[in-house]
mmCIF file of C-alpha atoms in Angstrom:
data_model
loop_
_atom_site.group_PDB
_atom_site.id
_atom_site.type_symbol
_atom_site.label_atom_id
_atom_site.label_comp_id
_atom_site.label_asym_id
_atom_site.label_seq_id
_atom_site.Cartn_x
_atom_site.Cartn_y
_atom_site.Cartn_z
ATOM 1 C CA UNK A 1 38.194 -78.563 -48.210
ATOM 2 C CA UNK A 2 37.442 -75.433 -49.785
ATOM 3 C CA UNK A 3 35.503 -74.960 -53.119
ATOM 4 C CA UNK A 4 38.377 -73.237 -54.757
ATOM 5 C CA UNK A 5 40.548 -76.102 -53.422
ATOM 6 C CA UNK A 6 37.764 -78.493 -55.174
ATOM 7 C CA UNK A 7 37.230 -76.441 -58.026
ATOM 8 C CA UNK A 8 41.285 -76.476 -58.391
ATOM 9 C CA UNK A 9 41.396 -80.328 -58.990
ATOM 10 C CA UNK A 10 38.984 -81.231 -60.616
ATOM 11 C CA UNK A 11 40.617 -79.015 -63.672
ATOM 12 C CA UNK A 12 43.321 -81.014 -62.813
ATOM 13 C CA UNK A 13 41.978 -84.107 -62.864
ATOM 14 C CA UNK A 14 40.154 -83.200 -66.294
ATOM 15 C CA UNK A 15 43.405 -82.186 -68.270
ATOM 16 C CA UNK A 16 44.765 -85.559 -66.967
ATOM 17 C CA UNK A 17 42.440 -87.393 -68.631
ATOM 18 C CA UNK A 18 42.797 -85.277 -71.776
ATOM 19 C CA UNK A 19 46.568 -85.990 -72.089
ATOM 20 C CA UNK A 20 45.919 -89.931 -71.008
ATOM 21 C CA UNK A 21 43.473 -89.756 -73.816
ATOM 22 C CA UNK A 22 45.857 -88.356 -76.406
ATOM 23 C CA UNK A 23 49.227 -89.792 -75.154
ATOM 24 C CA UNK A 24 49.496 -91.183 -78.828
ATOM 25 C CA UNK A 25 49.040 -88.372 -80.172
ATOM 26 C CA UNK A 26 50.972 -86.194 -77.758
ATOM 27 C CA UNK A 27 53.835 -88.239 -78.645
ATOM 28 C CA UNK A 28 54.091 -87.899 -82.414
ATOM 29 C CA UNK A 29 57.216 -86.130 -82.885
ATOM 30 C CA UNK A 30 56.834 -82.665 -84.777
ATOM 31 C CA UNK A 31 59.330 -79.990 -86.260
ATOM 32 C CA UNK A 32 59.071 -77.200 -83.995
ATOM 33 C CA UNK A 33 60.796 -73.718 -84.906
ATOM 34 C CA UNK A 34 62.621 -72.008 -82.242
ATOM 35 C CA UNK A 35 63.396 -68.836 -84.342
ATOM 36 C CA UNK A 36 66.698 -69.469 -84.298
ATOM 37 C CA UNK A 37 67.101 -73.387 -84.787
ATOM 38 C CA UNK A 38 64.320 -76.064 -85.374
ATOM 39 C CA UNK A 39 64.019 -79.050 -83.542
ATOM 40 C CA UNK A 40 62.106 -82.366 -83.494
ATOM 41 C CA UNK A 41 59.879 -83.136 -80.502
ATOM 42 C CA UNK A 42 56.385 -84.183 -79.414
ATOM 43 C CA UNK A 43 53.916 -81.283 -79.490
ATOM 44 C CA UNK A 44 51.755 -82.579 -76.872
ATOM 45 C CA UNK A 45 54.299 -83.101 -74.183
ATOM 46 C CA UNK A 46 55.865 -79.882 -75.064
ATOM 47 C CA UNK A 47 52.939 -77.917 -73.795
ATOM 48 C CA UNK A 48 52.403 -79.953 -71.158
ATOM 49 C CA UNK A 49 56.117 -79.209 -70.191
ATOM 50 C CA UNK A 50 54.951 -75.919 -70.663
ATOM 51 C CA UNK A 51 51.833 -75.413 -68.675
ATOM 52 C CA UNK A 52 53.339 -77.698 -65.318
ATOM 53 C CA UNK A 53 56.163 -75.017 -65.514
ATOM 54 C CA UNK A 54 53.305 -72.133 -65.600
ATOM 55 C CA UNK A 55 51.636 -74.185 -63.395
ATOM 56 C CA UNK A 56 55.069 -74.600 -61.031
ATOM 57 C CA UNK A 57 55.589 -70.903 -61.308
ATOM 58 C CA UNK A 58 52.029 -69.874 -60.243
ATOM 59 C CA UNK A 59 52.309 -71.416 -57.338
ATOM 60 C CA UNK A 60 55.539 -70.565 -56.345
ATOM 61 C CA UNK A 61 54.226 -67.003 -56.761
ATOM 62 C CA UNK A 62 51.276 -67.770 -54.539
ATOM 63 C CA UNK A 63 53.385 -69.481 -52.086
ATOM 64 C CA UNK A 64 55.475 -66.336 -51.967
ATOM 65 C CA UNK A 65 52.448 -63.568 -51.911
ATOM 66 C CA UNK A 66 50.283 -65.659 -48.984
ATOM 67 C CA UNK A 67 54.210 -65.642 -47.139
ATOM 68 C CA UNK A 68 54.931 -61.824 -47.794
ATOM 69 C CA UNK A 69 50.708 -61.377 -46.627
ATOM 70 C CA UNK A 70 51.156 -64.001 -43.318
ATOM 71 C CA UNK A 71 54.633 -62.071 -42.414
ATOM 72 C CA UNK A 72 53.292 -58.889 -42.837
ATOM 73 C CA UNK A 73 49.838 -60.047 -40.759
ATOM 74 C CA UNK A 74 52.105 -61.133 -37.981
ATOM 75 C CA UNK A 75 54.052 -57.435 -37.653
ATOM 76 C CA UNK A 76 50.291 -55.807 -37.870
ATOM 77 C CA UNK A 77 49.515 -58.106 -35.168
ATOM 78 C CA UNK A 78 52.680 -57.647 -33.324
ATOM 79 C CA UNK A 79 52.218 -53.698 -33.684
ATOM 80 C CA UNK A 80 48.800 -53.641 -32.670
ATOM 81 C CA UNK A 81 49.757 -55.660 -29.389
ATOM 82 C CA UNK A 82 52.635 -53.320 -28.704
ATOM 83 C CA UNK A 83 50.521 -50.133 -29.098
ATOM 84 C CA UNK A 84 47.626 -51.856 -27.297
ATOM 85 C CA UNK A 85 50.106 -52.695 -24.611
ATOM 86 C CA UNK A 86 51.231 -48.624 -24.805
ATOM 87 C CA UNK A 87 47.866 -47.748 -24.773
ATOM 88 C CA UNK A 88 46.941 -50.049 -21.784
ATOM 89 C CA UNK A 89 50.062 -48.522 -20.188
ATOM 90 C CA UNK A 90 48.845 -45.132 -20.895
ATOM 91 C CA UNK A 91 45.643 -45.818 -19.204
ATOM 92 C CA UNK A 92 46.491 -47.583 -16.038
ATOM 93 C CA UNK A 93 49.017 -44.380 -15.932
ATOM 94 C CA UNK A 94 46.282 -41.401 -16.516
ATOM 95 C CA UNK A 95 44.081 -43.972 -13.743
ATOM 96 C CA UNK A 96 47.574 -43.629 -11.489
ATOM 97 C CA UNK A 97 47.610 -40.275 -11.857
ATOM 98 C CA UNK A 98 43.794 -39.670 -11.594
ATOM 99 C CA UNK A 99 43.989 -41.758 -7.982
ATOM 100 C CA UNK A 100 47.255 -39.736 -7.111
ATOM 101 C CA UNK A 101 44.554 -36.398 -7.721
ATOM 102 C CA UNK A 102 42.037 -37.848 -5.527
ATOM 103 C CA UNK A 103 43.861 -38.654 -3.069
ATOM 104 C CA UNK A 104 45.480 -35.087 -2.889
ATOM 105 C CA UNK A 105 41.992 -33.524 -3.143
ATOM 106 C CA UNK A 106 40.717 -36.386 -0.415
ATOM 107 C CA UNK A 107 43.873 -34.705 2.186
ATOM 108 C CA UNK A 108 43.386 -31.300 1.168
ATOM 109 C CA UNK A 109 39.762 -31.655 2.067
ATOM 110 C CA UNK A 110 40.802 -33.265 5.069
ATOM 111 C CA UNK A 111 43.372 -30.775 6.338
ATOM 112 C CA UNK A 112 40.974 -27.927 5.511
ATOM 113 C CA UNK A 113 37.899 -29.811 7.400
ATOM 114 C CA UNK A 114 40.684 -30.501 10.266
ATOM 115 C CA UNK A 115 41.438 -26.595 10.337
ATOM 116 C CA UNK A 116 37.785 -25.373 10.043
ATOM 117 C CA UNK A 117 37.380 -27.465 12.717
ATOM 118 C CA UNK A 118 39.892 -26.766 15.007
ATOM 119 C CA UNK A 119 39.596 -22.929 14.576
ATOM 120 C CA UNK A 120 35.796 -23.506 15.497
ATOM 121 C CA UNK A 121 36.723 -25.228 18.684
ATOM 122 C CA UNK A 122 39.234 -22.379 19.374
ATOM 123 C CA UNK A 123 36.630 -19.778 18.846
ATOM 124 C CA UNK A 124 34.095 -22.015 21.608
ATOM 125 C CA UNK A 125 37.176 -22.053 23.566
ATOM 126 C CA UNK A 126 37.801 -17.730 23.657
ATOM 127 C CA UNK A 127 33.731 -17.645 23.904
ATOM 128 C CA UNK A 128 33.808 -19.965 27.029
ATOM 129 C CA UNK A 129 36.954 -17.810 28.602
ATOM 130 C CA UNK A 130 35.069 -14.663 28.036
ATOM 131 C CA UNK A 131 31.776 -16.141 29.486
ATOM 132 C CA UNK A 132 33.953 -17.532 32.569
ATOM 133 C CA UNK A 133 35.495 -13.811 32.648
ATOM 134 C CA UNK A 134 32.195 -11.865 32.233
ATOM 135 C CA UNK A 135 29.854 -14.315 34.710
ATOM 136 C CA UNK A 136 26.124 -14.000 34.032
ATOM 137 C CA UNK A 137 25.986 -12.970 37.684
ATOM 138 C CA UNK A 138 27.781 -10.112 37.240
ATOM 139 C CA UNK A 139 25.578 -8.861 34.250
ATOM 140 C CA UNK A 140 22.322 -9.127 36.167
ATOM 141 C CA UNK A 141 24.145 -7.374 39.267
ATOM 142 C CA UNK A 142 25.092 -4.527 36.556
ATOM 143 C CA UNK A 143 21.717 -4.481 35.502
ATOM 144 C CA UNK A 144 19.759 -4.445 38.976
ATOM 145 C CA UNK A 145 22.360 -1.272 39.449
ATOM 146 C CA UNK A 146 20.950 0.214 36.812
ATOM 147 C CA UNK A 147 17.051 -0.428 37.580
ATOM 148 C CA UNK A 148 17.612 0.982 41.345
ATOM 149 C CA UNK A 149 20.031 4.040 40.145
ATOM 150 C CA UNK A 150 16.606 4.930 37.930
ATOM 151 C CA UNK A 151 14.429 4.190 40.352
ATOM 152 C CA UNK A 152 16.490 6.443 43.071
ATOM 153 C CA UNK A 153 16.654 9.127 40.208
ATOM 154 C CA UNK A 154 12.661 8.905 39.986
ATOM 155 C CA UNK A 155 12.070 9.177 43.485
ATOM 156 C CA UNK A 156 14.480 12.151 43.371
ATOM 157 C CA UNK A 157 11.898 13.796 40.942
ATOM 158 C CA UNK A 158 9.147 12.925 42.449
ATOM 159 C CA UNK A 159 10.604 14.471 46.069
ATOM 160 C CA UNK A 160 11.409 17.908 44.049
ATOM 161 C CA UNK A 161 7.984 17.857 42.217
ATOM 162 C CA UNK A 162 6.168 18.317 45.817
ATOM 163 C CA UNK A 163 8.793 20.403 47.421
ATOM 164 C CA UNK A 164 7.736 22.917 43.881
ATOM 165 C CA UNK A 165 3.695 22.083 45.196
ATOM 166 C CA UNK A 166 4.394 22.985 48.398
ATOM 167 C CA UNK A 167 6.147 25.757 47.911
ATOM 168 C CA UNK A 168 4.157 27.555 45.208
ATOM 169 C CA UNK A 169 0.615 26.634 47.491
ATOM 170 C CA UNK A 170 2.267 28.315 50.449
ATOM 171 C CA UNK A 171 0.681 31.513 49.308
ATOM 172 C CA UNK A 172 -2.378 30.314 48.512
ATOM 173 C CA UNK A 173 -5.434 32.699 49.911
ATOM 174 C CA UNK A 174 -9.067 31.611 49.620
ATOM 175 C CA UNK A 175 -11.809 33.890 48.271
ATOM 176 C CA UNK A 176 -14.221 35.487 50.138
ATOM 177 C CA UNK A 177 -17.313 34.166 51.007
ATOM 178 C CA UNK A 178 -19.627 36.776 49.472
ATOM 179 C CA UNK A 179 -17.827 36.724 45.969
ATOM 180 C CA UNK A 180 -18.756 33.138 46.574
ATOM 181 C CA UNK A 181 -21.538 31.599 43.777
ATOM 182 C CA UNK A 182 -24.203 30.108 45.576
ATOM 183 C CA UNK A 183 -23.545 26.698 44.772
ATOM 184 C CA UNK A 184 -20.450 27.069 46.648
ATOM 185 C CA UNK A 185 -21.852 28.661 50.011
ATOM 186 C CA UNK A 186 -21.505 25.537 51.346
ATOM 187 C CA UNK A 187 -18.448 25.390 53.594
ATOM 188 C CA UNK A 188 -15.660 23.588 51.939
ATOM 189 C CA UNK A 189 -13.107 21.443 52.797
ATOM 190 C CA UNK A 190 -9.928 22.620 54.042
ATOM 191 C CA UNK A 191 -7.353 22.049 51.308
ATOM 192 C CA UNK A 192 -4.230 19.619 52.788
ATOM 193 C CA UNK A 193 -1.347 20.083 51.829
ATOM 194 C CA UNK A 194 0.824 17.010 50.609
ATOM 195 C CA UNK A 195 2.323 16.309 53.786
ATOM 196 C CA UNK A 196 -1.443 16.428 55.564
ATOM 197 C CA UNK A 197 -1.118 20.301 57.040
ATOM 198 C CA UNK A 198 -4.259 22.663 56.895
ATOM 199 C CA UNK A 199 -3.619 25.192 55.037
ATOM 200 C CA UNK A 200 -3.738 28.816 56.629
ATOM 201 C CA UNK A 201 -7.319 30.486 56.675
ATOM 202 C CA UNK A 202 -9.168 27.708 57.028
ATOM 203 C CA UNK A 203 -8.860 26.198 60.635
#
């Protein structure tokens, strides 16, 4: 029981008493003027008459606002669970459609991983046809080729460069021996030619 509840009867329990106190008097019959007429009745019971029907009315009225207040509670509530079911609805919706997205992304991903990775093996593949084409064998053969063409072309130099010696020593006459100095009186050594031939004058 509430304090208000509490509070409620014992205000009714105290004008009780009052009007069981004064019954006698309550009941003396008095000439009452109804602006129009006048009439003969007890006082007393007359605003007791009174104040049950205020009292009557007053809670009629309260019966009728806490009704009006409970109805209108139970369309709030009823609203708020059919936008919380909307909204609940909305979300497992945007968390469809996020999943949907992911799962797009997750296969585009895929498919580009898939094509990366076939177009790498394709690329081993033309690198493996060209290797099988052009054999390492081959490209050391092409390079020994080219080692002994420049080796022949050296020795080809080489051959000319003492064909010009020999040629431009073939006139080649010795001083005398008096215009000699005298360090060099001393016979010298025969100069040889490349190809191990005395040169003339000096036999």
């Amino acid at each position: 029981m509430s304090l208000r509840t509490l509070f409620f009867l014992l205000i009714c329990a105290a004008i009780a008493t009052f009007v069981g106190v004064n019954w006698t008097e309550m009941n003396r019959p008095t000439d009452l003027s109804l602006i129009f007429t006048h009439v003969t009745a007890p006082l007393g019971l007359v605003l007791v008459g009174l104040m049950v029907l205020l009292f009557v009315v007053f809670v009629g009225v309260m019966a009728y606002t806490q009704g009006t207040v409970l109805m209108e509670t139970r369309r709030h509530a009823k609203e708020l669970a059919a936008q919380r079911e909307l909204a609940d609805k909305a979300e497992a919706s945007r968390f469809t459609d996020l999943r949907q997205h992911l799962d797009q992304e997750v296969a585009r991903l895929t498919d580009a991983v898939e094509r990366q990775k076939q177009d790498t093996m394709s690329r081993i593949d033309r690198a493996e046809m060209g290797l099988r084409e052009r054999p390492v064998d081959a490209e050391i053969g092409r390079l020994a080729d080219a080692v002994e063409n420049h080796n022949r072309d050296l020795h080809s130099r080489v051959d000319r460069l003492e064909m010009g010696l020999r040629e431009g020593l073939a006139g080649y006459i010795p001083a005398p021996a008096s215009v000699r100095p005298a360090a060099l009186e001393q016979p010298a050594a025969a100069p040889v030619d490349p190809v191990g031939q005395v040169t003339p004058g000096h036999e």
